[in-house]
Amino acid sequence: MSIIKNPWFKILLAIIFEDGWVVGIKHANSLVTWGLTLLALGLSFLLFMLASEKLPVGTVYAVFVGLGTAATVITGWLAFGDQLDLPEICFLLILLSGVIGLKFITEEKK
């Protein structure tokens, strides 16, 4: 299977675009940045829907929201100097372990 057709790859791309639109909502300040924010929003949900065609929607949603949350927290920390302390790191690791567990137990629809 080509990586582009892989539903897990589509979720990963959706999460990258999700991180973009979430950050864009906070930081967009011009027509161009708002346009990019809306583009990221549309692509994020399009890829989410495409991944849902081959995987259970509950799993797709949990992975999308879980990894999207982690990506947004990490982006805030790296790019904008948001605080990231030990309890947040612990809870992100718990969140990521659940998402990874779902990935391992989920089968693709044929």
Coordinates of C-alpha atoms in Angstrom, one line a residue:
M1 CA 0.0 0.0 0.0
S2 CA 1.3 3.4 -0.9
I3 CA 2.0 5.7 2.0
I4 CA -0.4 8.3 0.6
K5 CA -3.3 5.8 0.7
N6 CA -2.5 4.7 4.2
P7 CA -5.2 6.0 6.6
W8 CA -2.7 6.4 9.4
F9 CA -0.7 8.7 7.2
K10 CA -3.8 10.7 6.5
I11 CA -4.4 11.1 10.2
L12 CA -0.8 12.2 10.7
L13 CA -1.2 14.9 8.0
A14 CA -4.6 15.9 9.5
I15 CA -2.9 16.4 12.8
I16 CA -0.2 18.6 11.3
F17 CA -2.9 20.7 9.6
E18 CA -4.9 20.7 12.9
D19 CA -1.9 22.1 14.7
G20 CA -1.6 24.8 12.0
W21 CA -5.2 26.0 12.3
V22 CA -5.2 25.9 16.1
V23 CA -2.1 28.1 16.2
G24 CA -3.5 30.2 13.4
I25 CA -6.7 31.0 15.3
K26 CA -4.5 32.5 18.1
H27 CA -1.9 34.2 16.0
A28 CA -3.5 35.1 12.6
N29 CA -3.5 38.9 12.1
S30 CA -3.8 39.4 8.4
L31 CA -5.9 38.3 5.5
V32 CA -3.1 35.9 4.4
T33 CA -2.7 34.3 7.8
W34 CA -6.4 33.9 8.2
G35 CA -6.6 32.4 4.7
L36 CA -3.9 29.9 5.7
T37 CA -5.7 29.1 8.9
L38 CA -8.9 28.3 7.1
L39 CA -7.0 26.2 4.5
A40 CA -5.4 24.2 7.3
L41 CA -8.8 23.8 8.9
G42 CA -10.3 22.5 5.7
L43 CA -7.5 20.1 4.9
S44 CA -7.4 18.8 8.5
F45 CA -11.0 17.8 8.4
L46 CA -10.9 16.5 4.9
L47 CA -8.0 14.2 5.8
F48 CA -9.8 13.2 9.0
M49 CA -12.9 12.2 6.9
L50 CA -10.7 10.2 4.4
A51 CA -9.0 8.3 7.2
S52 CA -12.5 7.5 8.7
E53 CA -13.4 5.6 5.5
K54 CA -10.9 2.9 6.4
L55 CA -10.7 3.0 10.2
P56 CA -13.3 3.2 12.9
V57 CA -14.4 6.8 13.4
G58 CA -14.0 6.5 17.2
T59 CA -10.4 5.5 16.8
V60 CA -9.7 8.2 14.2
Y61 CA -11.2 10.8 16.4
A62 CA -9.3 9.8 19.5
V63 CA -6.0 9.7 17.6
F64 CA -6.8 13.0 15.9
V65 CA -7.7 14.8 19.1
G66 CA -5.1 13.2 21.3
L67 CA -2.1 13.7 19.0
G68 CA -3.5 17.1 17.9
T69 CA -3.5 18.2 21.5
A70 CA 0.0 16.9 22.1
A71 CA 1.2 18.6 18.9
T72 CA -0.4 21.9 19.9
V73 CA 1.1 21.8 23.4
I74 CA 4.6 21.0 22.0
T75 CA 4.3 23.7 19.3
G76 CA 3.3 26.3 21.9
W77 CA 6.3 25.3 24.0
L78 CA 8.8 25.3 21.2
A79 CA 7.6 28.2 19.1
F80 CA 5.9 30.5 21.6
G81 CA 7.6 29.8 24.9
D82 CA 4.5 28.4 26.6
Q83 CA 5.2 26.7 29.9
L84 CA 5.6 22.9 29.9
D85 CA 6.1 21.5 33.3
L86 CA 6.5 17.9 34.6
P87 CA 2.8 17.3 35.3
E88 CA 1.9 18.3 31.8
I89 CA 4.6 16.1 30.3
C90 CA 3.3 13.2 32.4
F91 CA -0.3 13.7 31.2
L92 CA 0.8 14.0 27.6
L93 CA 2.7 10.7 27.9
I94 CA -0.5 9.1 29.3
L95 CA -2.5 10.5 26.4
L96 CA 0.1 9.3 23.9
S97 CA 0.2 5.8 25.4
G98 CA -3.6 5.6 24.9
V99 CA -3.3 6.8 21.3
I100 CA -0.5 4.3 20.5
G101 CA -2.5 1.5 22.1
L102 CA -5.5 2.3 19.9
K103 CA -3.2 2.3 16.8
F104 CA -2.0 -1.2 17.7
I105 CA -5.4 -2.7 18.3
T106 CA -7.3 -1.2 15.4
E107 CA -7.7 -3.0 12.1
E108 CA -8.3 -1.3 8.8
K109 CA -11.5 -1.9 6.8
K110 CA -10.9 -3.6 3.5

